[in-house]
Amino acid sequence: MQRWLKVLFFLLLVRPLIVFVIGLNVFQRERLPRRGPHVLVANHNSHLDTLVLMSLFSWRDLHRVRPVAAADYFLANRWLAWFSTHVLDIIPIRRDGGGNRRDLMADCRAALAAGDIVILFPEGSRGRPEAMQPLKKGVFHLLKTHPEIPLTPVMLRGLGRALPKGEALLVPRNCDVAIGEAMQVGDDSAAFMGALEAAFETLAEQCRGSAWLDEWQ
Amino acid sequence: MFEIAPHVETVVIAVLALLCVASLSRVWMGQRQPERDLLELKQRIRSWWWMIGLLFVVLLLNRDAGIVFFACLSYLALKEFFSIVPTRLVDRRVLFWAYLAIPLQYLWIWQEWYGMFSVFVPVYVFLFLPVRMLLLGDSQGFIRAAGVIHWMVMLAIYCIGHLAALLTLPVLNPAAGYLGPVLFVLFITQFNDVCQYVWGKRIGKRPILPRVSPNKTWGGFLGGGLTVTLCAGLVGPYLTGMSWSLALAAGAVIAVCGFFGDVVISSVKRDLGIKDTGQLIPGHGGILDRLDSIIYTAPVFFHFYRYFAY
């Protein structure tokens, strides 16, 4: 039942909306994982990010795709909580450290163990459009016990301009999605974070017109 | 529902036959040279089927569906422009108002309010958008942003809007109906793109604008232009209310304007350092890569036709 709710929501509402209002330029779509366990890490500028990333998957794989989202925001009231858990099927994370204090990411681990594709935003929260914030090390801690699970970096560009943080007005705009090569965490946190940042920089260059956009900030 | 004028029916059948020939020769090429990679050609032809199929279904439905269809084209083109050119983050609200100009502009077209249709974007939108911008209170980069936004609005809404306006002109040739002039300008423009390319490959040597578009040669321009002019002279009286001599002139005008539209969008892309404007149409690129010449031919042909044929 929940599975169909999610599929129908994406097929009937999100997909058409993204095609007509957003319009995606996807680079290296073939690198998108088909099945889990797999972690997708992306930069985060807009509420649209999660919807766009999930819409890239075929409806057959969609029930396996679960975004990690802040519990204090997405479970804030009854209606949003119902939508977040039943339609988006989020993995809630307590940013304040409440709940399971020892392991914030216990739910993510469980999802990966069940073979899900987990979407994670290592910047923590939505930042200014087209500007990356420092990456947090949560991904590394999540995967260091299971270094064989691959992760794929995805660069999103333009969504922060279509619907930035704190705005309710969606202004149509084509957006770029550049999918990177799958990588593994290894055992050195600093080396991994450096490699991840470098991967995001490479992907940013693939997005179209980036030179001009930066000049115009 | 489908009331098709006889001449339009012939053209529809001819174009579909042409597409069949393209598809079949692709299959034939694939069988003769299995080692060649024909993926892009395959995508291109498949996209042509989609574009032409959609165009025919919508245009043959009725006049209003055609107007809505061109409004959607304007919207997609404007969205693509706003996504490739740099805009200031504060101008989000201005861009939103620019989008709102689309339903209004097409409403004037639908109402056949010619006076309003021809001044709305160049006068009222032109004056309004900077006012909305200055209410945002950020004057850094103001001139550039105002210029860029208005230029995009003119190309995507005003120029493309003339295709819809052609649907509303009084019918001069009952055998071709209200669709004749639109099909004429669309197909002559596309045929011009193809002819200039083919002639350029055959006899093109000296580039016209070596620094903007090195593939555009005098040979291609003149050879293609001449072919298109002759072809327009033959088809013009069949699809529109023009005499053959007037149609010849229209063909020459379309050949020249189509060339410039193509080159203008090329230099936009060159300035931005991008190869195509999007991925909307597989094998072709973005919608602007397909509409580039039409942006120039539609308004010029509209006024040419309205002035000389009536």
Short mmCIF file of C-alpha atoms in Angstrom, two decimals:
data_model
loop_
_atom_site.label_atom_id
_atom_site.label_comp_id
_atom_site.label_asym_id
_atom_site.label_seq_id
_atom_site.Cartn_x
_atom_site.Cartn_y
_atom_site.Cartn_z
CA MET A 1 0.00 0.00 0.00
CA GLN A 2 2.67 2.47 1.05
CA ARG A 3 4.79 1.36 -1.85
CA TRP A 4 2.01 2.24 -4.32
CA LEU A 5 1.35 5.56 -2.64
CA LYS A 6 4.96 6.50 -3.24
CA VAL A 7 5.00 5.26 -6.84
CA LEU A 8 1.71 6.99 -7.69
CA PHE A 9 2.80 10.24 -6.07
CA PHE A 10 5.93 10.28 -8.19
CA LEU A 11 4.36 9.08 -11.44
CA LEU A 12 1.28 11.29 -11.36
CA LEU A 13 2.52 14.40 -9.60
CA VAL A 14 6.28 14.72 -9.26
CA ARG A 15 7.36 13.47 -12.70
CA PRO A 16 4.99 15.71 -14.73
CA LEU A 17 5.81 18.67 -12.49
CA ILE A 18 9.53 18.13 -12.95
CA VAL A 19 9.22 17.70 -16.71
CA PHE A 20 7.14 20.84 -17.28
CA VAL A 21 8.17 23.19 -14.48
CA ILE A 22 11.77 22.16 -13.91
CA GLY A 23 13.20 20.28 -16.87
CA LEU A 24 16.34 18.28 -16.11
CA ASN A 25 19.63 18.04 -17.95
CA VAL A 26 21.03 14.76 -16.65
CA PHE A 27 24.69 13.98 -17.21
CA GLN A 28 25.94 10.36 -17.00
CA ARG A 29 22.56 8.91 -16.12
CA GLU A 30 23.96 5.39 -16.64
CA ARG A 31 25.97 5.78 -13.42
CA LEU A 32 22.81 5.82 -11.33
CA PRO A 33 22.70 2.67 -9.15
CA ARG A 34 20.02 0.15 -10.02
CA ARG A 35 19.90 -1.60 -6.66
CA GLY A 36 21.11 -1.27 -3.08
CA PRO A 37 22.75 -1.24 -0.72
CA HIS A 38 24.03 2.04 -2.10
CA VAL A 39 24.42 5.59 -0.80
CA LEU A 40 23.68 8.66 -2.94
CA VAL A 41 25.28 11.88 -1.67
CA ALA A 42 24.21 15.22 -3.13
CA ASN A 43 24.59 18.92 -2.48
CA HIS A 44 21.53 20.50 -0.90
CA ASN A 45 19.98 23.86 -1.84
CA SER A 46 16.26 23.27 -2.11
CA HIS A 47 13.33 21.13 -1.07
CA LEU A 48 13.19 20.08 -4.71
CA ASP A 49 16.52 18.24 -4.37
CA THR A 50 15.01 15.13 -2.79
CA LEU A 51 12.12 14.99 -5.25
CA VAL A 52 14.41 15.40 -8.24
CA LEU A 53 16.84 12.73 -7.07
CA MET A 54 14.03 10.26 -6.39
CA SER A 55 12.36 10.99 -9.74
CA LEU A 56 15.51 9.84 -11.56
CA PHE A 57 14.77 6.25 -10.57
CA SER A 58 12.47 3.92 -12.45
CA TRP A 59 9.15 3.33 -10.68
CA ARG A 60 10.15 -0.28 -10.21
CA ASP A 61 13.18 0.69 -8.10
CA LEU A 62 11.54 3.61 -6.35
CA HIS A 63 10.40 1.77 -3.22
CA ARG A 64 14.06 1.00 -2.50
CA VAL A 65 15.06 4.69 -2.56
CA ARG A 66 14.88 6.44 0.83
CA PRO A 67 16.01 9.98 1.65
CA VAL A 68 17.55 10.83 4.99
CA ALA A 69 15.76 13.89 6.40
CA ALA A 70 15.81 15.97 9.56
CA ALA A 71 13.24 14.77 12.09
CA ASP A 72 12.83 18.25 13.65
CA TYR A 73 11.63 19.57 10.26
CA PHE A 74 9.90 16.71 8.48
CA LEU A 75 8.16 15.24 11.52
CA ALA A 76 7.29 18.71 12.88
CA ASN A 77 3.50 18.34 12.59
CA ARG A 78 1.04 15.52 11.98
CA TRP A 79 0.36 16.23 8.31
CA LEU A 80 3.95 16.68 7.28
CA ALA A 81 4.95 13.65 9.33
CA TRP A 82 2.33 11.48 7.63
CA PHE A 83 3.47 12.70 4.19
CA SER A 84 7.16 12.22 5.05
CA THR A 85 6.82 8.70 6.36
CA HIS A 86 4.05 7.35 4.13
CA VAL A 87 4.71 9.01 0.79
CA LEU A 88 8.36 10.03 0.73
CA ASP A 89 9.34 7.19 3.08
CA ILE A 90 12.12 9.21 4.73
CA ILE A 91 14.69 7.94 7.18
CA PRO A 92 14.33 10.51 9.98
CA ILE A 93 17.51 11.71 11.67
CA ARG A 94 17.56 13.62 14.96
CA ARG A 95 19.86 16.56 14.34
CA ASP A 96 19.78 17.53 18.04
CA GLY A 97 21.26 14.17 18.96
CA GLY A 98 18.14 12.96 20.77
CA GLY A 99 16.79 9.44 20.42
CA ASN A 100 19.53 6.92 19.96
CA ARG A 101 22.44 8.95 21.26
CA ARG A 102 25.05 6.33 20.60
CA ASP A 103 24.31 5.92 16.94
CA LEU A 104 22.48 8.72 15.12
CA MET A 105 22.54 6.68 11.96
CA ALA A 106 21.12 3.42 13.25
CA ASP A 107 18.10 3.72 10.94
CA CYS A 108 20.32 4.36 7.92
CA ARG A 109 22.34 1.27 8.74
CA ALA A 110 19.19 -0.78 9.00
CA ALA A 111 18.00 0.54 5.61
CA LEU A 112 21.32 -0.32 3.98
CA ALA A 113 21.25 -3.77 5.57
CA ALA A 114 17.82 -4.23 3.98
CA GLY A 115 19.31 -3.35 0.58
CA ASP A 116 17.94 0.20 0.19
CA ILE A 117 19.41 3.11 -1.76
CA VAL A 118 19.90 5.86 0.83
CA ILE A 119 19.99 9.54 -0.17
CA LEU A 120 22.13 11.68 2.07
CA PHE A 121 22.94 15.41 2.00
CA PRO A 122 26.39 15.74 3.61
CA GLU A 123 26.12 19.53 3.81
CA GLY A 124 23.61 18.99 6.60
CA SER A 125 21.04 21.59 5.57
CA ARG A 126 20.10 23.67 2.57
CA GLY A 127 22.61 26.41 1.77
CA ARG A 128 22.76 29.37 -0.61
CA PRO A 129 22.19 28.48 -4.25
CA GLU A 130 25.27 27.42 -6.19
CA ALA A 131 27.50 27.60 -3.08
CA MET A 132 28.71 24.45 -1.36
CA GLN A 133 28.97 24.36 2.41
CA PRO A 134 31.67 22.30 4.15
CA LEU A 135 30.79 18.61 4.01
CA LYS A 136 30.03 16.76 7.24
CA LYS A 137 31.59 13.41 7.99
CA GLY A 138 28.36 11.50 8.59
CA VAL A 139 28.75 9.48 5.37
CA PHE A 140 32.14 8.28 6.45
CA HIS A 141 30.88 7.21 9.88
CA LEU A 142 27.90 5.52 8.31
CA LEU A 143 29.97 3.46 5.90
CA LYS A 144 33.24 2.83 7.75
CA THR A 145 31.83 -0.36 9.26
CA HIS A 146 30.67 -1.51 5.82
CA PRO A 147 33.35 -0.17 3.46
CA GLU A 148 32.17 -2.47 0.66
CA ILE A 149 28.96 -0.46 0.18
CA PRO A 150 29.53 1.98 -2.70
CA LEU A 151 28.45 5.62 -2.73
CA THR A 152 27.77 7.91 -5.68
CA PRO A 153 28.13 11.69 -5.56
CA VAL A 154 25.48 13.72 -7.41
CA MET A 155 25.76 17.43 -8.16
CA LEU A 156 22.53 19.38 -8.49
CA ARG A 157 22.61 22.82 -10.00
CA GLY A 158 19.83 25.38 -10.44
CA LEU A 159 17.26 23.96 -8.04
CA GLY A 160 18.37 26.46 -5.41
CA ARG A 161 17.36 29.17 -7.85
CA ALA A 162 14.03 27.58 -8.69
CA LEU A 163 13.01 27.23 -5.05
CA PRO A 164 15.58 28.53 -2.55
CA LYS A 165 15.47 28.06 1.19
CA GLY A 166 12.86 30.21 2.86
CA GLU A 167 10.90 30.98 -0.33
CA ALA A 168 7.47 29.68 -1.27
CA LEU A 169 7.44 30.94 -4.88
CA LEU A 170 8.67 28.35 -7.37
CA VAL A 171 10.16 29.99 -10.46
CA PRO A 172 10.51 27.56 -13.40
CA ARG A 173 14.03 26.83 -14.52
CA ASN A 174 15.95 23.98 -16.14
CA CYS A 175 18.33 22.28 -13.73
CA ASP A 176 21.45 20.19 -14.13
CA VAL A 177 22.06 16.83 -12.50
CA ALA A 178 25.60 15.47 -12.87
CA ILE A 179 26.13 11.95 -11.59
CA GLY A 180 29.64 10.97 -10.51
CA GLU A 181 31.47 7.66 -10.45
CA ALA A 182 30.77 5.25 -7.61
CA MET A 183 33.42 5.37 -4.86
CA GLN A 184 34.12 3.72 -1.52
CA VAL A 185 34.97 5.29 1.83
CA GLY A 186 38.23 3.47 2.57
CA ASP A 187 39.65 3.76 6.09
CA ASP A 188 41.06 7.30 6.18
CA SER A 189 38.41 9.92 6.89
CA ALA A 190 40.46 12.92 5.73
CA ALA A 191 41.45 11.24 2.46
CA PHE A 192 37.85 10.23 1.79
CA MET A 193 36.44 13.69 2.49
CA GLY A 194 39.08 15.20 0.19
CA ALA A 195 38.17 12.76 -2.58
CA LEU A 196 34.46 13.49 -2.15
CA GLU A 197 34.99 17.23 -2.35
CA ALA A 198 37.15 16.79 -5.44
CA ALA A 199 34.42 14.64 -7.01
CA PHE A 200 31.85 17.37 -6.39
CA GLU A 201 34.13 19.99 -7.95
CA THR A 202 34.56 17.86 -11.08
CA LEU A 203 30.80 17.38 -11.33
CA ALA A 204 30.16 21.10 -10.87
CA GLU A 205 32.32 21.81 -13.90
CA GLN A 206 30.22 19.46 -16.00
CA CYS A 207 27.09 21.44 -15.29
CA ARG A 208 26.34 23.88 -18.03
CA GLY A 209 27.16 27.56 -17.99
CA SER A 210 28.76 27.39 -14.57
CA ALA A 211 31.50 29.89 -15.42
CA TRP A 212 29.01 32.65 -16.16
CA LEU A 213 26.82 31.93 -13.19
CA ASP A 214 29.68 32.23 -10.73
CA GLU A 215 30.83 35.46 -12.25
CA TRP A 216 27.36 36.89 -11.71
CA GLN A 217 26.79 36.00 -8.09
CA MET B 1 -13.34 17.32 -34.68
CA PHE B 2 -10.73 17.05 -37.39
CA GLU B 3 -11.78 19.30 -40.24
CA ILE B 4 -8.78 19.29 -42.48
CA ALA B 5 -8.41 21.61 -45.42
CA PRO B 6 -7.54 19.55 -48.55
CA HIS B 7 -4.15 21.20 -49.21
CA VAL B 8 -3.15 20.81 -45.56
CA GLU B 9 -4.06 17.14 -45.75
CA THR B 10 -1.75 16.65 -48.72
CA VAL B 11 1.10 18.39 -46.89
CA VAL B 12 0.56 16.30 -43.74
CA ILE B 13 0.67 13.10 -45.79
CA ALA B 14 3.75 14.27 -47.70
CA VAL B 15 5.63 15.12 -44.49
CA LEU B 16 4.72 11.82 -42.84
CA ALA B 17 5.87 10.02 -45.99
CA LEU B 18 9.16 11.92 -45.81
CA LEU B 19 9.61 10.79 -42.19
CA CYS B 20 8.94 7.20 -43.22
CA VAL B 21 11.63 7.50 -45.87
CA ALA B 22 14.04 8.87 -43.25
CA SER B 23 13.29 6.02 -40.82
CA LEU B 24 13.56 3.35 -43.52
CA SER B 25 16.86 4.69 -44.86
CA ARG B 26 18.21 4.70 -41.31
CA VAL B 27 17.29 1.03 -40.93
CA TRP B 28 18.79 0.31 -44.35
CA MET B 29 22.03 2.13 -43.42
CA GLY B 30 22.19 0.18 -40.18
CA GLN B 31 21.92 -3.09 -42.06
CA ARG B 32 24.43 -2.17 -44.73
CA GLN B 33 27.03 -0.80 -42.31
CA PRO B 34 26.39 -2.54 -38.97
CA GLU B 35 29.66 -1.23 -37.53
CA ARG B 36 28.63 2.45 -37.79
CA ASP B 37 27.18 4.11 -34.71
CA LEU B 38 23.79 5.46 -35.76
CA LEU B 39 22.46 6.19 -32.28
CA GLU B 40 22.37 9.94 -32.74
CA LEU B 41 20.71 9.66 -36.14
CA LYS B 42 18.17 7.26 -34.65
CA GLN B 43 17.43 9.66 -31.77
CA ARG B 44 17.17 12.57 -34.19
CA ILE B 45 14.66 10.82 -36.43
CA ARG B 46 12.65 9.54 -33.50
CA SER B 47 12.49 13.07 -32.10
CA TRP B 48 11.34 14.34 -35.48
CA TRP B 49 8.47 11.84 -35.35
CA TRP B 50 7.52 13.12 -31.92
CA MET B 51 7.78 16.82 -32.81
CA ILE B 52 5.93 16.54 -36.10
CA GLY B 53 3.36 14.14 -34.67
CA LEU B 54 2.62 16.48 -31.79
CA LEU B 55 2.50 19.52 -34.07
CA PHE B 56 0.03 17.87 -36.46
CA VAL B 57 -2.25 16.49 -33.77
CA VAL B 58 -2.44 19.82 -31.98
CA LEU B 59 -2.76 22.01 -35.06
CA LEU B 60 -5.37 19.79 -36.69
CA LEU B 61 -7.43 19.69 -33.49
CA ASN B 62 -8.52 23.32 -33.76
CA ARG B 63 -7.22 26.87 -33.75
CA ASP B 64 -7.34 27.32 -29.96
CA ALA B 65 -5.31 24.16 -29.33
CA GLY B 66 -2.70 25.56 -31.71
CA ILE B 67 -2.54 28.82 -29.78
CA VAL B 68 -2.10 26.97 -26.47
CA PHE B 69 0.58 24.80 -28.09
CA PHE B 70 2.61 27.81 -29.22
CA ALA B 71 2.17 29.37 -25.75
CA CYS B 72 3.74 26.21 -24.30
CA LEU B 73 6.60 26.50 -26.80
CA SER B 74 7.16 30.10 -25.69
CA TYR B 75 7.19 28.98 -22.06
CA LEU B 76 9.69 26.17 -22.68
CA ALA B 77 11.90 28.48 -24.74
CA LEU B 78 11.84 31.21 -22.10
CA LYS B 79 12.60 28.69 -19.37
CA GLU B 80 15.56 27.43 -21.36
CA PHE B 81 16.84 30.96 -21.91
CA PHE B 82 16.57 31.82 -18.23
CA SER B 83 18.43 28.63 -17.37
CA ILE B 84 21.43 29.23 -19.60
CA VAL B 85 21.97 32.96 -19.21
CA PRO B 86 23.19 34.36 -15.92
CA THR B 87 20.52 36.09 -13.87
CA ARG B 88 20.82 37.64 -10.44
CA LEU B 89 19.35 35.64 -7.60
CA VAL B 90 17.26 38.65 -6.52
CA ASP B 91 15.59 38.73 -9.93
CA ARG B 92 13.64 35.51 -9.29
CA ARG B 93 10.46 37.50 -8.84
CA VAL B 94 11.11 39.47 -12.02
CA LEU B 95 11.51 36.21 -13.93
CA PHE B 96 8.19 35.07 -12.49
CA TRP B 97 6.48 38.19 -13.90
CA ALA B 98 8.19 37.58 -17.23
CA TYR B 99 6.58 34.12 -17.31
CA LEU B 100 3.21 35.70 -16.53
CA ALA B 101 3.51 37.76 -19.72
CA ILE B 102 3.04 34.53 -21.73
CA PRO B 103 -0.67 33.90 -20.96
CA LEU B 104 -1.43 37.60 -21.47
CA GLN B 105 0.38 37.84 -24.79
CA TYR B 106 -1.40 34.72 -26.07
CA LEU B 107 -4.71 36.03 -24.78
CA TRP B 108 -4.34 39.09 -27.03
CA ILE B 109 -3.50 36.78 -29.91
CA TRP B 110 -6.54 34.62 -29.20
CA GLN B 111 -8.73 37.73 -29.04
CA GLU B 112 -7.25 38.82 -32.40
CA TRP B 113 -6.41 42.14 -30.75
CA TYR B 114 -3.64 42.98 -33.18
CA GLY B 115 -2.80 46.40 -31.69
CA MET B 116 -2.28 45.02 -28.19
CA PHE B 117 -0.48 41.93 -29.40
CA SER B 118 2.09 44.02 -31.24
CA VAL B 119 2.80 46.53 -28.47
CA PHE B 120 2.32 44.55 -25.25
CA VAL B 121 5.82 43.04 -24.95
CA PRO B 122 7.89 45.81 -26.56
CA VAL B 123 6.10 48.57 -24.64
CA TYR B 124 4.33 47.45 -21.48
CA VAL B 125 6.42 44.45 -20.44
CA PHE B 126 9.52 46.42 -21.42
CA LEU B 127 8.54 49.26 -19.08
CA PHE B 128 7.15 47.09 -16.28
CA LEU B 129 9.96 44.59 -15.65
CA PRO B 130 12.60 47.20 -14.70
CA VAL B 131 10.06 48.78 -12.33
CA ARG B 132 9.56 45.42 -10.65
CA MET B 133 13.35 45.11 -10.52
CA LEU B 134 13.93 48.40 -8.80
CA LEU B 135 11.37 47.54 -6.14
CA LEU B 136 13.82 44.80 -5.16
CA GLY B 137 16.25 47.57 -4.25
CA ASP B 138 19.44 46.06 -5.68
CA SER B 139 20.97 48.28 -8.33
CA GLN B 140 24.18 46.34 -8.77
CA GLY B 141 24.09 44.68 -12.18
CA PHE B 142 20.75 46.39 -12.92
CA ILE B 143 21.43 47.36 -16.54
CA ARG B 144 22.79 43.98 -17.52
CA ALA B 145 19.94 42.11 -15.85
CA ALA B 146 17.25 44.37 -17.34
CA GLY B 147 18.79 44.01 -20.79
CA VAL B 148 19.19 40.25 -20.65
CA ILE B 149 15.71 39.59 -19.28
CA HIS B 150 13.99 41.74 -21.85
CA TRP B 151 15.92 40.32 -24.75
CA MET B 152 14.93 36.80 -23.68
CA VAL B 153 11.28 37.83 -23.33
CA MET B 154 11.30 39.38 -26.80
CA LEU B 155 12.80 36.28 -28.43
CA ALA B 156 10.79 33.66 -26.57
CA ILE B 157 7.40 35.31 -26.16
CA TYR B 158 7.11 38.05 -28.75
CA CYS B 159 8.86 36.42 -31.68
CA ILE B 160 7.48 32.90 -31.23
CA GLY B 161 4.04 34.40 -30.56
CA HIS B 162 3.84 35.36 -34.24
CA LEU B 163 3.36 31.69 -35.12
CA ALA B 164 0.13 31.71 -33.12
CA ALA B 165 -0.80 35.07 -34.63
CA LEU B 166 -0.55 33.53 -38.11
CA LEU B 167 -3.35 31.14 -37.09
CA THR B 168 -5.68 34.07 -36.48
CA LEU B 169 -5.27 35.89 -39.82
CA PRO B 170 -8.33 35.85 -42.11
CA VAL B 171 -8.16 32.88 -44.49
CA LEU B 172 -7.13 33.90 -48.02
CA ASN B 173 -6.90 30.45 -49.54
CA PRO B 174 -9.88 28.33 -48.41
CA ALA B 175 -8.27 25.16 -49.76
CA ALA B 176 -5.41 25.59 -47.27
CA GLY B 177 -7.44 26.99 -44.38
CA TYR B 178 -6.05 28.83 -41.38
CA LEU B 179 -3.18 26.34 -41.01
CA GLY B 180 -1.62 27.01 -44.41
CA PRO B 181 0.54 30.04 -43.57
CA VAL B 182 1.85 28.52 -40.31
CA LEU B 183 2.80 25.25 -41.98
CA PHE B 184 4.38 27.24 -44.80
CA VAL B 185 6.68 29.25 -42.55
CA LEU B 186 7.52 26.27 -40.29
CA PHE B 187 8.42 23.92 -43.13
CA ILE B 188 10.21 26.45 -45.30
CA THR B 189 12.30 27.46 -42.27
CA GLN B 190 13.20 23.86 -41.42
CA PHE B 191 13.83 23.07 -45.09
CA ASN B 192 16.11 26.11 -45.21
CA ASP B 193 18.17 24.76 -42.27
CA VAL B 194 18.54 21.43 -44.04
CA CYS B 195 19.33 22.94 -47.46
CA GLN B 196 21.94 25.36 -46.12
CA TYR B 197 23.57 22.45 -44.31
CA VAL B 198 23.55 20.12 -47.31
CA TRP B 199 24.74 22.77 -49.79
CA GLY B 200 27.39 23.83 -47.28
CA LYS B 201 28.68 20.25 -47.14
CA ARG B 202 28.66 20.01 -50.94
CA ILE B 203 30.07 23.30 -52.19
CA GLY B 204 30.75 25.35 -49.05
CA LYS B 205 34.25 26.76 -48.80
CA ARG B 206 34.41 30.37 -47.64
CA PRO B 207 32.85 30.90 -44.19
CA ILE B 208 30.57 33.93 -43.88
CA LEU B 209 31.25 34.55 -40.20
CA PRO B 210 34.42 32.58 -39.40
CA ARG B 211 34.55 33.65 -35.76
CA VAL B 212 30.93 32.98 -34.86
CA SER B 213 29.87 30.02 -36.95
CA PRO B 214 32.68 28.49 -39.02
CA ASN B 215 30.33 25.90 -40.59
CA LYS B 216 28.17 28.54 -42.27
CA THR B 217 29.57 29.12 -45.74
CA TRP B 218 28.67 31.35 -48.68
CA GLY B 219 28.13 28.23 -50.76
CA GLY B 220 25.67 26.81 -48.25
CA PHE B 221 23.88 30.11 -47.78
CA LEU B 222 23.45 30.89 -51.49
CA GLY B 223 22.80 27.33 -52.64
CA GLY B 224 20.37 26.66 -49.81
CA GLY B 225 18.74 30.05 -50.13
CA LEU B 226 18.15 29.59 -53.85
CA THR B 227 16.69 26.10 -53.39
CA VAL B 228 14.40 27.32 -50.63
CA THR B 229 13.28 30.34 -52.61
CA LEU B 230 12.29 28.16 -55.56
CA CYS B 231 10.57 25.68 -53.31
CA ALA B 232 8.66 28.47 -51.55
CA GLY B 233 7.56 29.77 -54.94
CA LEU B 234 6.07 26.36 -55.73
CA VAL B 235 4.47 25.67 -52.34
CA GLY B 236 3.45 29.22 -51.45
CA PRO B 237 0.36 29.56 -53.69
CA TYR B 238 -0.74 26.07 -52.60
CA LEU B 239 -0.56 26.74 -48.83
CA THR B 240 -1.14 30.49 -48.57
CA GLY B 241 -2.91 33.30 -50.36
CA MET B 242 0.29 34.49 -52.04
CA SER B 243 0.92 34.54 -55.78
CA TRP B 244 3.96 32.58 -56.95
CA SER B 245 6.04 35.76 -57.34
CA LEU B 246 5.20 36.95 -53.83
CA ALA B 247 5.90 33.47 -52.49
CA LEU B 248 9.33 33.54 -54.14
CA ALA B 249 10.08 36.76 -52.30
CA ALA B 250 8.79 35.27 -49.04
CA GLY B 251 11.10 32.28 -49.57
CA ALA B 252 14.10 34.58 -49.99
CA VAL B 253 13.13 36.53 -46.87
CA ILE B 254 12.77 33.31 -44.85
CA ALA B 255 16.14 32.02 -46.11
CA VAL B 256 17.93 35.17 -44.97
CA CYS B 257 16.09 35.46 -41.63
CA GLY B 258 16.49 31.76 -40.87
CA PHE B 259 20.21 32.08 -41.41
CA PHE B 260 20.46 35.00 -39.00
CA GLY B 261 18.28 33.36 -36.34
CA ASP B 262 20.51 30.33 -36.42
CA VAL B 263 23.67 32.41 -36.12
CA VAL B 264 22.28 34.64 -33.34
CA ILE B 265 21.47 31.64 -31.12
CA SER B 266 24.87 30.18 -32.07
CA SER B 267 26.63 33.24 -30.76
CA VAL B 268 24.56 33.16 -27.57
CA LYS B 269 25.79 29.59 -27.04
CA ARG B 270 29.33 30.50 -27.98
CA ASP B 271 29.34 33.37 -25.50
CA LEU B 272 28.11 31.08 -22.72
CA GLY B 273 30.55 28.33 -23.68
CA ILE B 274 27.88 25.68 -24.19
CA LYS B 275 27.24 23.34 -27.11
CA ASP B 276 23.48 23.03 -26.86
CA THR B 277 20.83 24.77 -24.83
CA GLY B 278 19.34 21.74 -23.09
CA GLN B 279 18.41 18.07 -23.35
CA LEU B 280 14.70 18.36 -23.98
CA ILE B 281 14.79 16.85 -27.49
CA PRO B 282 17.06 13.78 -27.72
CA GLY B 283 19.45 14.04 -30.66
CA HIS B 284 18.70 17.73 -31.20
CA GLY B 285 19.54 19.36 -27.87
CA GLY B 286 17.30 21.94 -26.28
CA ILE B 287 14.15 23.50 -27.64
CA LEU B 288 16.09 26.64 -28.61
CA ASP B 289 18.43 24.57 -30.77
CA ARG B 290 15.33 23.66 -32.79
CA LEU B 291 13.55 27.03 -32.68
CA ASP B 292 16.59 29.21 -33.39
CA SER B 293 15.75 30.08 -37.01
CA ILE B 294 11.98 30.22 -36.38
CA ILE B 295 12.52 32.96 -33.81
CA TYR B 296 13.64 35.17 -36.69
CA THR B 297 11.49 33.92 -39.52
CA ALA B 298 8.12 33.89 -37.72
CA PRO B 299 7.75 37.64 -37.00
CA VAL B 300 9.26 38.74 -40.30
CA PHE B 301 7.11 36.38 -42.36
CA PHE B 302 4.02 37.36 -40.36
CA HIS B 303 4.41 41.03 -41.21
CA PHE B 304 5.48 40.29 -44.78
CA TYR B 305 2.37 38.19 -45.31
CA ARG B 306 0.02 40.54 -43.51
CA TYR B 307 1.29 43.55 -45.45
CA PHE B 308 1.69 42.18 -48.95
CA ALA B 309 -0.88 39.41 -49.24
CA TYR B 310 -3.92 41.33 -47.99
#
